[in-house]
């Protein structure tokens, strides 16, 4: 079978995950790995000895043999890279958010939608088995009419100042996934929202935000997201769930990052499904993308850059909205410094960069 030639740009935490998944499948030939950081390039050379390791992304764009680029550096670099990918005729797998400003993101939507090249972005929840099984269950009518979508994702993850500065505060960097999945379930566009946030540890930006609102079709939602969940606790934990309420039944899911449990309570059927969590589901994304490149037909499951731009814009809007509703600060920067120091020495924690 002909393998697809790809160049990966950005070999940090996510780049490493992509490499691992692509190496497991037999669909990819990882021709290049690019990172501006020497330590990351050394790691790439160890993990993928057959790849050419470069510091300058231009080498990848200039090689006519490369069919796909994987854009896994930070949000400030992606717009330029997407422009170069389109100019050099390469398909695109991008990390989210598509860029560091909403205006750039909509420019990227326009240019990728105009191009015949394939592009996708890693809205990973859309590729998870648990959300797919809940959505399928809803579509059978077992919970009656979909009415209320409740989502919570609280972890002792990435603290302010640890990285991802271009990705924005926690509700944008991570929260845009939950914004996106709420819209995916509702099958409708956002109509109204009210947001309340907390500037934990007196940091300049909120690191916890809760919002609720409506979709155009009348479905209501609430989302609670924060990386403020006990970073200094002796034993760390998290709280992550979705709770879907219909006019007749309910469907919900919770996970511990290892196992996810889906509970479906419909009018004629009750199911409890327990399966491995599945991480970031890059195996699904990469396979759907490879199949699309090989067949020339876009897999319908591939998230679009437009989906990501909508989620990103809405997450930024929620952060703005929260500023207009009393935005308190609790704690102090000294505690935040303790958290950063503690997390630097952690080997096994939540969302650790440079593991
Ligand atoms: N989809 C998801 O669930 C998910 C989860 C985490 C992160 N992300 C996204 O993935 C992206 C990367 O996140 P990460 O956690 O891997 O960050 P990271 O800091 O671990 O890695 C980023 C890497 O990019 C490199 N880099 C920076 N600029 C570069 C350039 N111009 N050319 C080449 N390399 C460059 C850095 O040296 C670093 O090694 C972010 O935009 C983030 O929002 C997505």
XYZ file of C-alpha atoms and ligand atoms in Angstrom:
399
model
C 0.000 0.000 0.000
C 1.206 3.510 -0.813
C 1.950 5.369 2.382
C 1.063 9.039 2.639
C 4.077 11.306 2.954
C 3.714 13.769 5.802
C 5.806 16.446 7.496
C 5.030 17.192 11.147
C 5.631 20.762 12.321
C 5.763 21.255 16.090
C 6.999 18.314 18.107
C 5.828 19.073 21.632
C 3.251 17.149 23.608
C 0.696 16.910 20.777
C 3.274 16.328 18.026
C 4.501 13.353 20.045
C 0.974 11.924 20.277
C 0.512 12.220 16.493
C 3.826 10.520 15.807
C 2.876 7.634 18.098
C -0.490 7.118 16.377
C 0.934 7.450 12.865
C 3.692 4.967 13.669
C 1.079 2.469 14.902
C -0.890 2.660 11.649
C 0.575 1.575 8.314
C -0.881 4.558 6.434
C 1.803 7.181 7.047
C 5.379 7.804 5.975
C 6.676 10.452 8.385
C 9.242 12.035 6.095
C 10.005 15.144 8.173
C 9.667 16.361 11.729
C 10.278 20.061 12.348
C 10.694 21.866 15.645
C 12.464 25.122 16.449
C 13.592 23.713 19.803
C 16.751 21.596 19.906
C 15.519 19.371 22.745
C 12.364 18.529 20.763
C 14.420 17.776 17.651
C 16.658 15.405 19.636
C 13.589 13.617 20.967
C 12.124 13.396 17.446
C 15.375 11.885 16.116
C 15.298 9.248 18.851
C 11.658 8.348 18.331
C 11.603 8.457 14.539
C 15.117 7.684 13.238
C 13.945 7.318 9.632
C 12.533 10.884 9.520
C 14.522 13.936 8.442
C 14.605 16.268 11.447
C 14.639 19.971 10.619
C 14.487 23.327 12.384
C 13.202 25.222 9.339
C 9.637 24.391 8.235
C 10.342 25.755 4.727
C 12.202 22.530 3.860
C 8.910 20.657 4.233
C 6.858 23.099 2.168
C 9.533 23.072 -0.552
C 9.532 19.279 -0.925
C 7.047 18.363 -3.678
C 6.896 14.764 -2.423
C 5.216 15.796 0.850
C 1.443 15.373 0.531
C 0.260 16.406 3.996
C 1.507 18.742 6.709
C 0.637 18.272 10.388
C 0.569 21.674 12.094
C 1.092 21.006 15.790
C 3.086 24.036 16.980
C 1.334 26.903 18.777
C -1.592 28.993 17.512
C 0.539 32.025 16.530
C 2.362 30.056 13.828
C -0.543 28.331 12.114
C -1.934 30.973 9.770
C 1.397 31.411 7.959
C 1.867 27.655 7.787
C -1.624 27.145 6.369
C -0.948 29.807 3.730
C 2.301 28.029 2.813
C 0.562 24.632 2.752
C -2.077 25.883 0.340
C 0.507 27.626 -1.834
C 2.575 24.433 -2.046
C -0.402 22.091 -2.596
C -0.323 20.177 0.683
C -3.285 18.838 2.628
C -3.563 20.034 6.239
C -4.130 18.424 9.624
C -4.094 21.267 12.158
C -4.268 21.485 15.896
C -6.846 23.799 17.430
C -7.319 26.714 17.679
C -6.728 27.457 13.997
C -4.977 30.702 14.944
C -4.387 33.204 17.721
C -7.074 35.721 16.721
C -10.659 35.353 15.569
C -9.964 37.501 12.489
C -7.113 35.174 11.445
C -9.306 32.152 12.029
C -11.997 33.417 9.667
C -9.337 34.220 7.049
C -8.129 30.641 7.384
C -11.703 29.356 6.991
C -12.066 31.397 3.791
C -8.777 30.253 2.278
C -9.173 26.560 3.159
C -12.779 26.438 1.961
C -11.747 27.997 -1.348
C -8.973 25.438 -1.845
C -9.546 21.926 -3.233
C -6.971 20.650 -0.697
C -8.236 18.689 2.306
C -8.035 20.251 5.732
C -9.151 19.275 9.197
C -8.627 20.324 12.780
C -8.438 18.267 15.936
C -11.796 18.789 17.661
C -11.118 15.477 19.313
C -14.356 15.038 21.231
C -16.215 14.617 17.937
C -14.160 11.472 17.350
C -14.798 9.913 20.745
C -16.775 6.679 21.013
C -18.721 7.985 24.032
C -20.112 11.120 22.376
C -20.898 9.172 19.213
C -22.853 6.532 21.139
C -24.812 9.175 23.072
C -25.635 11.057 19.870
C -26.763 7.833 18.173
C -28.989 7.045 21.152
C -30.563 10.516 21.024
C -31.242 10.082 17.313
C -33.314 6.938 17.996
C -35.820 9.049 19.954
C -35.198 7.106 23.178
C -34.838 10.273 25.294
C -37.676 12.087 23.519
C -36.775 15.569 22.368
C -33.302 16.858 23.215
C -33.787 19.767 25.650
C -30.819 20.377 27.974
C -27.070 19.840 27.497
C -24.926 20.057 30.635
C -21.141 19.776 30.413
C -18.471 19.950 33.080
C -14.717 19.609 32.717
C -12.628 20.493 35.760
C -9.037 19.310 36.064
C -5.837 20.326 37.859
C -4.381 20.913 34.354
C -2.375 23.605 32.601
C -1.998 26.543 34.988
C -1.626 30.157 33.818
C 1.855 30.914 32.495
C 2.854 27.300 31.849
C 2.521 27.439 28.068
C -0.142 27.848 25.375
C -0.157 31.640 25.838
C -1.413 32.163 22.272
C -4.265 29.742 22.910
C -5.833 32.074 25.486
C -7.227 31.436 28.961
C -8.375 27.995 30.020
C -11.949 28.464 28.742
C -10.594 29.183 25.270
C -7.627 26.813 25.135
C -9.499 23.813 26.535
C -13.078 25.099 26.856
C -13.562 25.530 23.109
C -13.798 21.727 22.862
C -16.844 21.757 25.157
C -18.353 24.724 23.336
C -17.937 22.764 20.120
C -19.385 19.511 21.420
C -22.450 21.300 22.862
C -23.100 22.791 19.396
C -22.512 19.371 17.795
C -25.171 17.806 20.037
C -27.628 20.675 19.604
C -27.242 20.674 15.811
C -27.935 24.388 15.941
C -26.154 27.720 16.340
C -25.664 29.580 19.642
C -28.297 32.233 20.329
C -27.777 33.624 23.869
C -25.237 33.268 26.677
C -24.426 34.497 30.164
C -21.026 33.779 31.637
C -19.603 33.909 35.149
C -15.887 33.508 35.706
C -13.299 33.527 38.485
C -9.786 35.026 38.373
C -8.313 32.242 40.470
C -5.062 33.052 42.274
C -5.528 36.714 41.281
C -4.213 35.905 37.798
C -5.088 38.540 35.188
C -7.379 36.162 33.251
C -10.097 33.862 34.539
C -9.089 30.189 34.749
C -12.632 28.953 35.554
C -15.745 29.887 33.655
C -19.320 28.754 33.711
C -21.831 29.792 31.093
C -25.351 28.960 30.157
C -27.532 29.933 27.250
C -29.667 28.853 24.359
C -29.355 27.593 20.813
C -31.467 28.849 17.919
C -33.549 25.644 18.088
C -34.456 26.233 21.760
C -32.104 23.662 23.271
C -30.380 25.075 26.376
C -26.854 24.386 27.604
C -24.547 24.954 30.510
C -20.793 24.508 30.407
C -18.434 24.597 33.394
C -14.727 24.442 32.623
C -11.615 25.218 34.598
C -8.051 24.128 35.204
C -8.406 25.119 38.828
C -9.268 21.771 40.358
C -6.829 21.185 43.204
C -3.376 21.496 41.598
C -1.827 21.341 45.080
C -3.972 18.509 46.431
C -1.926 15.566 47.722
C -3.882 13.205 45.480
C -5.116 14.944 42.368
C -8.451 14.224 40.769
C -10.862 15.750 38.271
C -14.556 15.982 37.492
C -15.643 15.505 33.912
C -19.090 14.678 32.619
C -21.824 15.332 30.131
C -25.441 15.129 31.144
C -28.060 15.222 28.412
C -31.694 15.643 29.300
C -34.531 14.923 26.912
C -38.279 15.267 27.316
C -38.524 11.545 28.150
C -35.126 10.165 29.073
C -31.512 11.044 29.746
C -28.031 10.109 28.551
C -24.792 10.823 30.359
C -21.093 10.070 30.471
C -18.276 10.404 32.923
C -14.634 9.363 32.653
C -11.426 9.093 34.621
C -9.163 9.581 31.550
C -8.654 5.804 31.470
C -12.193 4.492 31.238
C -15.341 6.254 30.091
C -18.786 5.170 31.263
C -21.872 5.989 29.205
C -25.292 5.543 30.788
C -28.322 5.645 28.549
C -31.780 5.792 30.116
C -34.332 5.721 27.329
C -38.031 4.897 27.220
C -37.503 1.275 26.176
C -33.776 0.734 26.642
C -31.262 1.146 29.435
C -27.568 0.661 28.747
C -24.366 1.038 30.686
C -21.286 0.980 28.444
C -17.811 0.993 29.938
C -14.850 1.158 27.558
C -11.306 2.581 27.436
C -11.406 6.397 27.331
C -9.426 6.623 24.073
C -7.302 9.695 24.836
C -7.345 12.373 22.130
C -8.642 9.956 19.461
C -5.888 10.917 17.029
C -6.014 7.373 15.649
C -9.552 8.133 14.386
C -8.625 11.588 13.028
C -5.494 10.319 11.262
C -7.259 7.314 9.780
C -10.207 9.343 8.505
C -7.793 11.855 7.014
C -5.612 9.187 5.384
C -8.709 7.490 3.920
C -9.849 10.855 2.561
C -6.473 11.586 0.928
C -6.352 8.123 -0.632
C -9.958 8.103 -1.877
C -10.096 11.789 -2.820
C -13.342 12.044 -0.885
C -13.594 13.877 2.424
C -14.654 11.597 5.297
C -17.879 13.052 6.758
C -16.558 12.582 10.304
C -13.646 14.994 9.827
C -14.097 18.208 11.851
C -13.939 21.371 9.772
C -11.889 24.496 10.414
C -15.186 26.404 10.304
C -16.443 24.323 13.289
C -13.281 25.289 15.175
C -13.584 28.984 14.251
C -17.172 29.065 15.544
C -16.180 27.365 18.812
C -13.153 29.617 19.240
C -15.105 32.810 18.582
C -17.852 31.761 21.007
C -15.337 30.835 23.734
C -13.684 34.282 23.375
C -17.140 35.867 23.508
C -17.917 34.028 26.789
C -14.663 35.368 28.287
C -15.674 38.899 27.242
C -19.193 38.416 28.575
C -17.795 37.231 31.940
C -15.874 40.510 32.260
C -19.151 42.404 32.226
C -20.558 40.226 35.037
C -18.724 40.809 38.323
C -15.362 39.036 37.873
C -13.921 38.318 41.306
C -10.372 37.230 42.161
C -9.657 34.713 44.920
C -6.200 33.596 46.082
C -2.843 35.090 45.254
C 0.022 34.851 42.798
C 2.198 33.174 45.427
C -0.079 30.121 45.345
C 0.076 30.165 41.551
C 3.886 30.181 41.756
C 3.726 27.188 44.146
C 1.506 25.400 41.625
C 3.897 26.065 38.751
C 6.850 24.891 40.825
C 4.996 21.762 41.917
C 3.915 20.923 38.368
C 7.470 21.353 36.997
C 8.561 18.339 39.037
C 5.480 16.201 38.394
C 6.041 13.201 36.175
C 2.449 12.071 36.080
C -0.069 14.884 36.118
C -2.755 16.585 34.106
C -1.794 18.307 30.814
C 1.911 18.488 31.597
C 3.906 20.207 28.862
C 7.404 18.893 28.078
C 6.813 15.552 29.781
N -6.903 19.036 20.393
C -6.539 18.957 21.654
O -7.188 18.316 22.465
C -5.315 19.668 22.117
C -4.755 19.378 23.368
C -3.584 20.032 23.736
C -3.021 20.968 22.878
N -3.629 21.247 21.701
C -3.065 22.252 20.766
O -1.886 21.745 20.157
C -0.937 22.776 19.980
C 0.390 22.311 20.572
O 0.214 22.079 21.946
P 1.274 21.265 22.813
O 0.607 20.973 24.102
O 1.849 20.158 22.006
O 2.372 22.407 23.040
P 3.923 22.228 23.323
O 4.396 23.519 23.860
O 4.172 20.965 24.083
O 4.531 22.004 21.852
C 4.655 23.002 20.886
C 5.926 22.705 20.102
O 5.964 23.540 18.957
C 7.309 23.991 18.780
N 7.264 25.185 17.941
C 6.877 26.442 18.279
N 6.936 27.250 17.205
C 7.372 26.488 16.177
C 7.626 26.724 14.806
N 7.450 27.936 14.257
N 8.052 25.712 14.033
C 8.235 24.487 14.559
N 8.019 24.188 15.853
C 7.589 25.174 16.646
C 7.825 24.199 20.185
O 9.229 24.206 20.229
C 7.206 22.995 20.895
O 8.067 21.865 20.841
C -1.505 24.034 20.675
O -1.948 24.951 19.715
C -2.672 23.517 21.500
O -3.773 24.402 21.523
C -4.732 20.618 21.308
